[in-house]
mmCIF file of N, CA, C and O in Angstrom:
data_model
loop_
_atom_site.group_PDB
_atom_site.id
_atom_site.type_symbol
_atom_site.label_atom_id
_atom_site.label_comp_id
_atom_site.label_asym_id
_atom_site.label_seq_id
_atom_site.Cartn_x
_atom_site.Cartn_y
_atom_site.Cartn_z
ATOM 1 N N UNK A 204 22.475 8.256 7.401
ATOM 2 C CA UNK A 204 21.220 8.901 7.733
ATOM 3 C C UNK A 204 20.882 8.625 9.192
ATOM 4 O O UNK A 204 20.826 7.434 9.501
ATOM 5 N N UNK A 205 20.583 9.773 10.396
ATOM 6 C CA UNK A 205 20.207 9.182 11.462
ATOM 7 C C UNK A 205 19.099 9.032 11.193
ATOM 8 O O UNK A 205 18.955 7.832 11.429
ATOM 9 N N UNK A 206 17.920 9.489 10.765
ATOM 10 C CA UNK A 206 17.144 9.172 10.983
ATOM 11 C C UNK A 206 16.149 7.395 10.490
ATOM 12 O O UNK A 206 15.010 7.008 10.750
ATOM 13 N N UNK A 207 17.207 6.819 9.781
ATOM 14 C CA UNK A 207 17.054 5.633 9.673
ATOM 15 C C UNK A 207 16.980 4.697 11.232
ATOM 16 O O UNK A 207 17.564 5.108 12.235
ATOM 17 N N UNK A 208 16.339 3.672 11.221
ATOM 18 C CA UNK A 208 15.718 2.944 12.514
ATOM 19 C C UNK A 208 16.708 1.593 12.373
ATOM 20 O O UNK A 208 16.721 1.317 11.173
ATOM 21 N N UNK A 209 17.493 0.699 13.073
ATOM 22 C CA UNK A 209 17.986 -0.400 12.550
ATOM 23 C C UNK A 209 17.304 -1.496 13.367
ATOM 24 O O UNK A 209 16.325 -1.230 14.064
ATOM 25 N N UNK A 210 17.960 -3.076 13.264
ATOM 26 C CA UNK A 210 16.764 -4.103 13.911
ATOM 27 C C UNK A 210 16.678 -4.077 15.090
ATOM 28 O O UNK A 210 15.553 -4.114 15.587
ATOM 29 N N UNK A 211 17.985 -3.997 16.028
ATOM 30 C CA UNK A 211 18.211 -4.139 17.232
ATOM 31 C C UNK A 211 17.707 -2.632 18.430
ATOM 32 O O UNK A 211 17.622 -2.522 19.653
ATOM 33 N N UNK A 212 17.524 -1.894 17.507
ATOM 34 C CA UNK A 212 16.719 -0.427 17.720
ATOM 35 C C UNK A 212 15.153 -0.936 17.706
ATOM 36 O O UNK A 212 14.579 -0.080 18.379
ATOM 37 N N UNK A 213 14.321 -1.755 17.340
ATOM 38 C CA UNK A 213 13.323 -1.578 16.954
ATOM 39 C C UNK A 213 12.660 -2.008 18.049
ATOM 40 O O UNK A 213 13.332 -2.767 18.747
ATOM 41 N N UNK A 214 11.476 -1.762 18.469
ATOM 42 C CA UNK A 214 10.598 -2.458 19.592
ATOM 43 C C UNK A 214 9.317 -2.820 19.110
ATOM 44 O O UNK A 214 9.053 -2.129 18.126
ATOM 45 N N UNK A 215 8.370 -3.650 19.401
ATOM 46 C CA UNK A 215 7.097 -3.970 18.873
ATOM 47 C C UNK A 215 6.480 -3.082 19.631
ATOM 48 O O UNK A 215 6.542 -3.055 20.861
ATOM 49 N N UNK A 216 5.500 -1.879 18.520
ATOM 50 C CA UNK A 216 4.627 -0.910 18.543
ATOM 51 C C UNK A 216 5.542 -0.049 17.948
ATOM 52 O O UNK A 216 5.107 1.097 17.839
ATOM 53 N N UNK A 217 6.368 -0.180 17.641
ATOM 54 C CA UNK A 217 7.196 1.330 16.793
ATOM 55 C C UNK A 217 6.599 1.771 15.582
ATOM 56 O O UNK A 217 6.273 0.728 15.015
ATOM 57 N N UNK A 218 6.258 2.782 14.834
ATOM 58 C CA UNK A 218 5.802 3.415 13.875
ATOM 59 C C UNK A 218 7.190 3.196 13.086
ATOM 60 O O UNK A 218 8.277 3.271 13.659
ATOM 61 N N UNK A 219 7.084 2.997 12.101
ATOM 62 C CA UNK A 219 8.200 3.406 11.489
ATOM 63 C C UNK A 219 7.558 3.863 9.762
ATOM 64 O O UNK A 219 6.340 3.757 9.623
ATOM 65 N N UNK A 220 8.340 4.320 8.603
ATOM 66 C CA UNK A 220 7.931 4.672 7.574
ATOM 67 C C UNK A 220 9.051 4.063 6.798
ATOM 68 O O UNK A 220 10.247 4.174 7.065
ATOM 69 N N UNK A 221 8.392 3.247 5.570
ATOM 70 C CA UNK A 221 9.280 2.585 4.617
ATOM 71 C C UNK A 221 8.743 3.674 3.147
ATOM 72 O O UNK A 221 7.787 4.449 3.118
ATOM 73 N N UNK A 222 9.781 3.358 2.008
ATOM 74 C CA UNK A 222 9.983 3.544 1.191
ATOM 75 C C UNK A 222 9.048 2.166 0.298
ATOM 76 O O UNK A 222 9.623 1.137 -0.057
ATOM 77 N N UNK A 223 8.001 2.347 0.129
ATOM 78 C CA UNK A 223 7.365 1.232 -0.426
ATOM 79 C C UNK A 223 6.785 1.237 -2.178
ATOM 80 O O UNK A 223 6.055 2.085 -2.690
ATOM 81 N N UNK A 224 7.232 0.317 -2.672
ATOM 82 C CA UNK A 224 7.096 0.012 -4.341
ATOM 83 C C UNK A 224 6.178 -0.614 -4.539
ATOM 84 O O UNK A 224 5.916 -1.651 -3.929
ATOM 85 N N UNK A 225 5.340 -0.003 -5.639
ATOM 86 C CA UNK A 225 3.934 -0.558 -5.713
ATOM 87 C C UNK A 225 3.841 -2.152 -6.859
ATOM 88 O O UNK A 225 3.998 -2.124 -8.079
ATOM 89 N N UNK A 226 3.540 -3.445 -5.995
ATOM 90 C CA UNK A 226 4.124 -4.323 -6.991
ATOM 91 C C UNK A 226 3.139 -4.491 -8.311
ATOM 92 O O UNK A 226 3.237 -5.341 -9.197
ATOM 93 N N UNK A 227 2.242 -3.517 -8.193
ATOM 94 C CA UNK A 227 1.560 -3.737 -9.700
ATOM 95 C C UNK A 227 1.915 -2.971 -10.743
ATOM 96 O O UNK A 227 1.367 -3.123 -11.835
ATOM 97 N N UNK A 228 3.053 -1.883 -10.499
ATOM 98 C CA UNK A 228 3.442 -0.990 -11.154
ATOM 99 C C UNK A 228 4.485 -0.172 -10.462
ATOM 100 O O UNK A 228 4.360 0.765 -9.673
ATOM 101 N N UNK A 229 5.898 -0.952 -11.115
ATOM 102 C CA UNK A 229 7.010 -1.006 -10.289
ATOM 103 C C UNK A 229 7.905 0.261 -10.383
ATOM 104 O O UNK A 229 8.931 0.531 -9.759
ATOM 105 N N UNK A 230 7.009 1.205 -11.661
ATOM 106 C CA UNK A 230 7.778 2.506 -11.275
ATOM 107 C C UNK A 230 7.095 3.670 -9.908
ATOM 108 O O UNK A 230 7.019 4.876 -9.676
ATOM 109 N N UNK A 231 6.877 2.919 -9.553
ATOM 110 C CA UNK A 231 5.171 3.999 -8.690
ATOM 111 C C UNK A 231 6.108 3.569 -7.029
ATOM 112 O O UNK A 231 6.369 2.371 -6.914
ATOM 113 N N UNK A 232 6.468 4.298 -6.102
ATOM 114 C CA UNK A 232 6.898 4.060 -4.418
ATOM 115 C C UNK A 232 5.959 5.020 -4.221
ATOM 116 O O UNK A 232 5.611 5.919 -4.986
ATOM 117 N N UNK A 233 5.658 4.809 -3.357
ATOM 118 C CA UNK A 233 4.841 5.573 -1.596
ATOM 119 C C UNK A 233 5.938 5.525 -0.729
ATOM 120 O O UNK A 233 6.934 4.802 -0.740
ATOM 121 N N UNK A 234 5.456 6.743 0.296
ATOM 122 C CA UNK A 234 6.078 6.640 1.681
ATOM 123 C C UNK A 234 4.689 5.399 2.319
ATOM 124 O O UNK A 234 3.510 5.317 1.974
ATOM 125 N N UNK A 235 5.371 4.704 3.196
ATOM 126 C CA UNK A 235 3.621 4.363 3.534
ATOM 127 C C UNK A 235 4.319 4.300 5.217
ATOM 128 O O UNK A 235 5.477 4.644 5.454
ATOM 129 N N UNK A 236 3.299 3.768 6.319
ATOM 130 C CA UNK A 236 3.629 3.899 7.657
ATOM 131 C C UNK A 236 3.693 2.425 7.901
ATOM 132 O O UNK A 236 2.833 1.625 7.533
ATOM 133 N N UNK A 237 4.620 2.183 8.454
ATOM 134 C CA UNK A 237 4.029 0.485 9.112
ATOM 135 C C UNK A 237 4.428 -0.282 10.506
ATOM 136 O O UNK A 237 5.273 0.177 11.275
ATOM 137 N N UNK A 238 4.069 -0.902 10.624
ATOM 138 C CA UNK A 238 4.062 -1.044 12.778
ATOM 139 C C UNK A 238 5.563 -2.247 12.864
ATOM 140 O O UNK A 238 5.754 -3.163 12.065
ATOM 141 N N UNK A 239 6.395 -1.916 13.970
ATOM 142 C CA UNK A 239 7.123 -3.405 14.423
ATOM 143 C C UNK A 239 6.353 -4.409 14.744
ATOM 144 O O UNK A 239 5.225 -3.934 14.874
ATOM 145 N N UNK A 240 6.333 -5.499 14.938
ATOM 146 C CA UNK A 240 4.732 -6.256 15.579
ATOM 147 C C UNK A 240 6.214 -7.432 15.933
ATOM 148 O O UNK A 240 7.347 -7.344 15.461
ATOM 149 N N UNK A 241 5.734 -8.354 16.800
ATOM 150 C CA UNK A 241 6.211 -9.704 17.495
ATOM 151 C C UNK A 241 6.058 -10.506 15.365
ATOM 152 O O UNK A 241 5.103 -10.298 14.616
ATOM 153 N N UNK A 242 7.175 -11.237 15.065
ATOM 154 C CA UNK A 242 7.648 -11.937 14.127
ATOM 155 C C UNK A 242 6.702 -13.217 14.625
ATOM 156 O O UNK A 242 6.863 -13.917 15.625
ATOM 157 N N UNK A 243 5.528 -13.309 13.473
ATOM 158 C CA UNK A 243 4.402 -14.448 13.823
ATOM 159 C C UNK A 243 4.894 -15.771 14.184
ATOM 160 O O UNK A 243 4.466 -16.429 15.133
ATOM 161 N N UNK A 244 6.168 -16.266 13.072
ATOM 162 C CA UNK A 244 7.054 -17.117 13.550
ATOM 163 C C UNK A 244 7.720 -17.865 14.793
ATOM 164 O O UNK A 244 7.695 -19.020 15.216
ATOM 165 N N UNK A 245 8.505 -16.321 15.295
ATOM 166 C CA UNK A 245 9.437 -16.341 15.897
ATOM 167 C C UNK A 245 9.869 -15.862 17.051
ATOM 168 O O UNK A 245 10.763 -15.017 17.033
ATOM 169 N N UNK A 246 9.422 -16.226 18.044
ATOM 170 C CA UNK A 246 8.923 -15.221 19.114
ATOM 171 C C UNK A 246 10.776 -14.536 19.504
ATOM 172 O O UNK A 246 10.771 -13.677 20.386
ATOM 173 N N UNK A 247 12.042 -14.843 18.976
ATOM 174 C CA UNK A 247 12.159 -13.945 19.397
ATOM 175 C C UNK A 247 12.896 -12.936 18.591
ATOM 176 O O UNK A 247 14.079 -12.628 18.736
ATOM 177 N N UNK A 248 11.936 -12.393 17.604
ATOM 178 C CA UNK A 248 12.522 -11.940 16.408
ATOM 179 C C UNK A 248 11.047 -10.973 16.154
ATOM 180 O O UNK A 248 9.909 -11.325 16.462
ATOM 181 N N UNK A 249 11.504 -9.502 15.422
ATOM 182 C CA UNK A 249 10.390 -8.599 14.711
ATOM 183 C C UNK A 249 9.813 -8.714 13.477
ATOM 184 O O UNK A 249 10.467 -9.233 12.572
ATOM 185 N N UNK A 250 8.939 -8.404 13.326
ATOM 186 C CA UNK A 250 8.753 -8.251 11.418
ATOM 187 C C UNK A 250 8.100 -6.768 11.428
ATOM 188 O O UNK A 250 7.773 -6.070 12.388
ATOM 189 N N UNK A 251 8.026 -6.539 10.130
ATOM 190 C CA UNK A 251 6.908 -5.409 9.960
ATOM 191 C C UNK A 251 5.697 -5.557 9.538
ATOM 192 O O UNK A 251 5.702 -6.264 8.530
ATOM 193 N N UNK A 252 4.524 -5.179 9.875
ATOM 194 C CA UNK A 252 3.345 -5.048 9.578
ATOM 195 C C UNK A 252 2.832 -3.709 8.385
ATOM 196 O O UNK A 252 2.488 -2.612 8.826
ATOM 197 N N UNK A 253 2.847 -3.945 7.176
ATOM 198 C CA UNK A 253 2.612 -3.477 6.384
ATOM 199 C C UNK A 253 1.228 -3.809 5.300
ATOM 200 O O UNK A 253 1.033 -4.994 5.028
ATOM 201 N N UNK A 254 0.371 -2.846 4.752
ATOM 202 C CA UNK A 254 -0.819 -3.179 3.799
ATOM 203 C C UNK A 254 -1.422 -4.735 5.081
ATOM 204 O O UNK A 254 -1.619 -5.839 4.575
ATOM 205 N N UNK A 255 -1.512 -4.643 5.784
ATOM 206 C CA UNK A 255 -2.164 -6.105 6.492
ATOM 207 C C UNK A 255 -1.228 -7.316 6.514
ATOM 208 O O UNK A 255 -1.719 -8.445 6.540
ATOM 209 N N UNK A 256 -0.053 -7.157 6.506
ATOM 210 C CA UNK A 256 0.366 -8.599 5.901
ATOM 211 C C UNK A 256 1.868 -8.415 6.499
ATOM 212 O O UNK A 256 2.497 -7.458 6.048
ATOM 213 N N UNK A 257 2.528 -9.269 7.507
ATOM 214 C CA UNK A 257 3.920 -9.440 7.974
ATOM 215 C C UNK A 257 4.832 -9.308 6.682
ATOM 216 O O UNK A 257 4.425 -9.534 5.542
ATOM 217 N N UNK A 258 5.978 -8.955 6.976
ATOM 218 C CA UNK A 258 7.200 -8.615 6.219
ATOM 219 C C UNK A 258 8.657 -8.683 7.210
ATOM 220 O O UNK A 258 9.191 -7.935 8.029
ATOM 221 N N UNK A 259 8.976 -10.178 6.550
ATOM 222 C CA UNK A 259 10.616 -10.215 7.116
ATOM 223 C C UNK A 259 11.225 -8.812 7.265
ATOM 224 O O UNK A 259 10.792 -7.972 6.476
ATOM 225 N N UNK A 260 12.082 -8.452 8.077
ATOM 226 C CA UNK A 260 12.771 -7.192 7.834
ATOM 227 C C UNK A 260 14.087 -7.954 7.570
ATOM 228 O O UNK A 260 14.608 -8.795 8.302
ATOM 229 N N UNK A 261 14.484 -7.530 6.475
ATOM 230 C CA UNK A 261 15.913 -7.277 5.721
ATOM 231 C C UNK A 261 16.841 -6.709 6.376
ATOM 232 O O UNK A 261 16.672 -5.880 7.271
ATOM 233 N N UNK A 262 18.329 -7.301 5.789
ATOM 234 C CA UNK A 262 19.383 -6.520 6.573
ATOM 235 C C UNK A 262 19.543 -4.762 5.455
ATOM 236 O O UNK A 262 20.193 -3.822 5.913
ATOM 237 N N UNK A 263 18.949 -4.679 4.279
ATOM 238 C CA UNK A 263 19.183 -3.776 3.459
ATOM 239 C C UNK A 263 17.554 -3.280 3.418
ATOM 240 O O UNK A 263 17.335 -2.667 2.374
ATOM 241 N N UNK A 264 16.700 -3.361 4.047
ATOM 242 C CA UNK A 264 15.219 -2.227 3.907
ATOM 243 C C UNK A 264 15.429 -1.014 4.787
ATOM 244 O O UNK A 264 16.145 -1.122 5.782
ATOM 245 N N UNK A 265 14.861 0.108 4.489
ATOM 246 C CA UNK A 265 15.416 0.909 4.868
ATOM 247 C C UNK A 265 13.996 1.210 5.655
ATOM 248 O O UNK A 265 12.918 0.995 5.102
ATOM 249 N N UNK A 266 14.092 1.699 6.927
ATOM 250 C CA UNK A 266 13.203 2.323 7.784
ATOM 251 C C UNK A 266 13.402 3.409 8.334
ATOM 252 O O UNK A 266 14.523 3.420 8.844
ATOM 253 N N UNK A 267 12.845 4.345 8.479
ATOM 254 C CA UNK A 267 12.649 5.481 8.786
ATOM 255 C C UNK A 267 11.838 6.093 10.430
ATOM 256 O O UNK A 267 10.720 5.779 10.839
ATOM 257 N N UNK A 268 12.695 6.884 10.999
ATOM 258 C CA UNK A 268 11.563 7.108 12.134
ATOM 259 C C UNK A 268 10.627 8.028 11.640
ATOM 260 O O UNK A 268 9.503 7.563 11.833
ATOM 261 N N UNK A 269 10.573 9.292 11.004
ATOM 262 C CA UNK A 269 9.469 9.738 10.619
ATOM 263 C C UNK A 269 9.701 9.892 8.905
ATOM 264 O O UNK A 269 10.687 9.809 8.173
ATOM 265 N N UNK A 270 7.738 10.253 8.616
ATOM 266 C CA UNK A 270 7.884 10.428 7.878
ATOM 267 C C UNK A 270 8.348 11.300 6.929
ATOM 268 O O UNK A 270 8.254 11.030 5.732
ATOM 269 N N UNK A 271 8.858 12.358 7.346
ATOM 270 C CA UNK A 271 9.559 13.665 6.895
ATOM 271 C C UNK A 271 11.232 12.871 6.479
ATOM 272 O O UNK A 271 12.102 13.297 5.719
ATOM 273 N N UNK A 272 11.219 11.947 7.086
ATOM 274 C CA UNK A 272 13.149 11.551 7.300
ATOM 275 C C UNK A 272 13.011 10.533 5.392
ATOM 276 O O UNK A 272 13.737 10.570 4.398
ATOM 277 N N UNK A 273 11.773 9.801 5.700
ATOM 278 C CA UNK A 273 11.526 8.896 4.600
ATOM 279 C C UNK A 273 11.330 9.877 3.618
ATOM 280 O O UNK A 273 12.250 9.835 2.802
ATOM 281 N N UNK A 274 10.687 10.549 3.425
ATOM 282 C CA UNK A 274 10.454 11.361 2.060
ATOM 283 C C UNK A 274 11.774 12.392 1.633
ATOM 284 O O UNK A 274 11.908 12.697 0.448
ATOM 285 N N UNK A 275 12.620 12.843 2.543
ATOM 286 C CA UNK A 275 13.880 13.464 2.100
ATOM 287 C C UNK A 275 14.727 11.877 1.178
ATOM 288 O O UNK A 275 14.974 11.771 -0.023
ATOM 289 N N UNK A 276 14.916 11.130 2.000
ATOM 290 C CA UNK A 276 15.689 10.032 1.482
ATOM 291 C C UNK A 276 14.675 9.586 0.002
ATOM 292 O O UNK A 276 15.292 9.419 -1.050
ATOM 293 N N UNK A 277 13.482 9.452 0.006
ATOM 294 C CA UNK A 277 12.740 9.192 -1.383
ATOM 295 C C UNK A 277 13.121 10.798 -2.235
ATOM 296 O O UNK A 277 13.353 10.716 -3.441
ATOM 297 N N UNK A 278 13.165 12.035 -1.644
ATOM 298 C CA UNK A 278 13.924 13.124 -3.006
ATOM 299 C C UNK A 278 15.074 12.249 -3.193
ATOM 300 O O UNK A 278 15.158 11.411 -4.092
ATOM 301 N N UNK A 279 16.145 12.531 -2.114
ATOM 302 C CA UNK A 279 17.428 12.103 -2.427
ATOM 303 C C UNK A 279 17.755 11.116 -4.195
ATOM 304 O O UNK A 279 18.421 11.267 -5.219
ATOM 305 N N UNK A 280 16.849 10.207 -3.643
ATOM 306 C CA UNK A 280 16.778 8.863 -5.175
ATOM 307 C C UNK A 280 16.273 9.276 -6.190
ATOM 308 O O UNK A 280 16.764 8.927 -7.264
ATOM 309 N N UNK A 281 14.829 10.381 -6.148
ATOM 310 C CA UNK A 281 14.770 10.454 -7.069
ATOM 311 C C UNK A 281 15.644 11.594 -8.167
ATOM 312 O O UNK A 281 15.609 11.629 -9.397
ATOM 313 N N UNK A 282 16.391 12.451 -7.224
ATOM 314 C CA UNK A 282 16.873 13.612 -7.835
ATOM 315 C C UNK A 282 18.542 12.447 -8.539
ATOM 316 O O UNK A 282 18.967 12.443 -9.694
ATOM 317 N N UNK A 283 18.835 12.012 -7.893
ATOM 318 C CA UNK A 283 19.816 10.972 -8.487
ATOM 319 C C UNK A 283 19.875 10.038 -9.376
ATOM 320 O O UNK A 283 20.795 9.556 -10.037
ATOM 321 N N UNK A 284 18.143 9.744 -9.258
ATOM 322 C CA UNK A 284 17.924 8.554 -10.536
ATOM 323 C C UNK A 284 17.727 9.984 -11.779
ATOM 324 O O UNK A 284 18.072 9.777 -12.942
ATOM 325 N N UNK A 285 17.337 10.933 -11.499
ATOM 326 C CA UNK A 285 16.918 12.276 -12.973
ATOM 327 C C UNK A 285 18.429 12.001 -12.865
ATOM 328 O O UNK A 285 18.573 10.910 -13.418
ATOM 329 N N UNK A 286 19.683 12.452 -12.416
ATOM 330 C CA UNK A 286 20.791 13.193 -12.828
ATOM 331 C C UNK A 286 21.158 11.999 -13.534
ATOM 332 O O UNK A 286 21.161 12.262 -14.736
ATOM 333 N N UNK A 287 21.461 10.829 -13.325
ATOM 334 C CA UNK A 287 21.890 9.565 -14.541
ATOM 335 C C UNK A 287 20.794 9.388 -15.412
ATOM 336 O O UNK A 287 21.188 8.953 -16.494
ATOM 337 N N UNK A 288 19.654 9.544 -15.370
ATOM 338 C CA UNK A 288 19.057 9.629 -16.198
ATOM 339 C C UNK A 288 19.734 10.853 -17.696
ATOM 340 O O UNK A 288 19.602 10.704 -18.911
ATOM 341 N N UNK A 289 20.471 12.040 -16.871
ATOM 342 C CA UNK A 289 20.806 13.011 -18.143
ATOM 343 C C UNK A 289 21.928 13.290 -17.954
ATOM 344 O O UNK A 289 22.119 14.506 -17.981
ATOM 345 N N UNK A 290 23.210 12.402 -17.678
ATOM 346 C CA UNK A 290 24.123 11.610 -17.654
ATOM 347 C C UNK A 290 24.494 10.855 -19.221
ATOM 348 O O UNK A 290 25.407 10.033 -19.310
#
């Protein structure tokens, strides 16, 4: 996917859009938007700023530059999770 963002791509103030799972009800994702910000830690390392609250970035989270790129990749899963579903 180009339109995926990776770490060494990222700059603090970047917009980016994750694929986000709602943890009170784990069948439920949003696209949601969330900022690069300076890693509170680590000055020389990113995190993401998401719902108010830092988030390690993972070598496997997937980020998105827009949100049009995130919501094709959220069809993509879900049209794949229906086809094994009737599989």
């Amino acid at each position: 996917m180009d339109d995926l963002i990776t770490k060494p791509e990222m700059q603090v103030g970047d917009e980016v859009y994750v694929i986000y799972n709602n943890p009170h009800t784990p069948t439920v994702a949003n696209i949601r938007a969330a900022e690069i910000v300076q890693h509170p830690k680590d000055p020389n390392d990113v995190a993401l700023f998401l719902h108010d609250t830092f988030h390690v970035i993972e070598d496997d989270d997937a980020l998105f530059t827009s949100y049009e790129a995130a919501e094709r990749a959220f069809q993509d899963i879900v049209e794949e999770r229906d086809e094994q579903s009737f599989s």
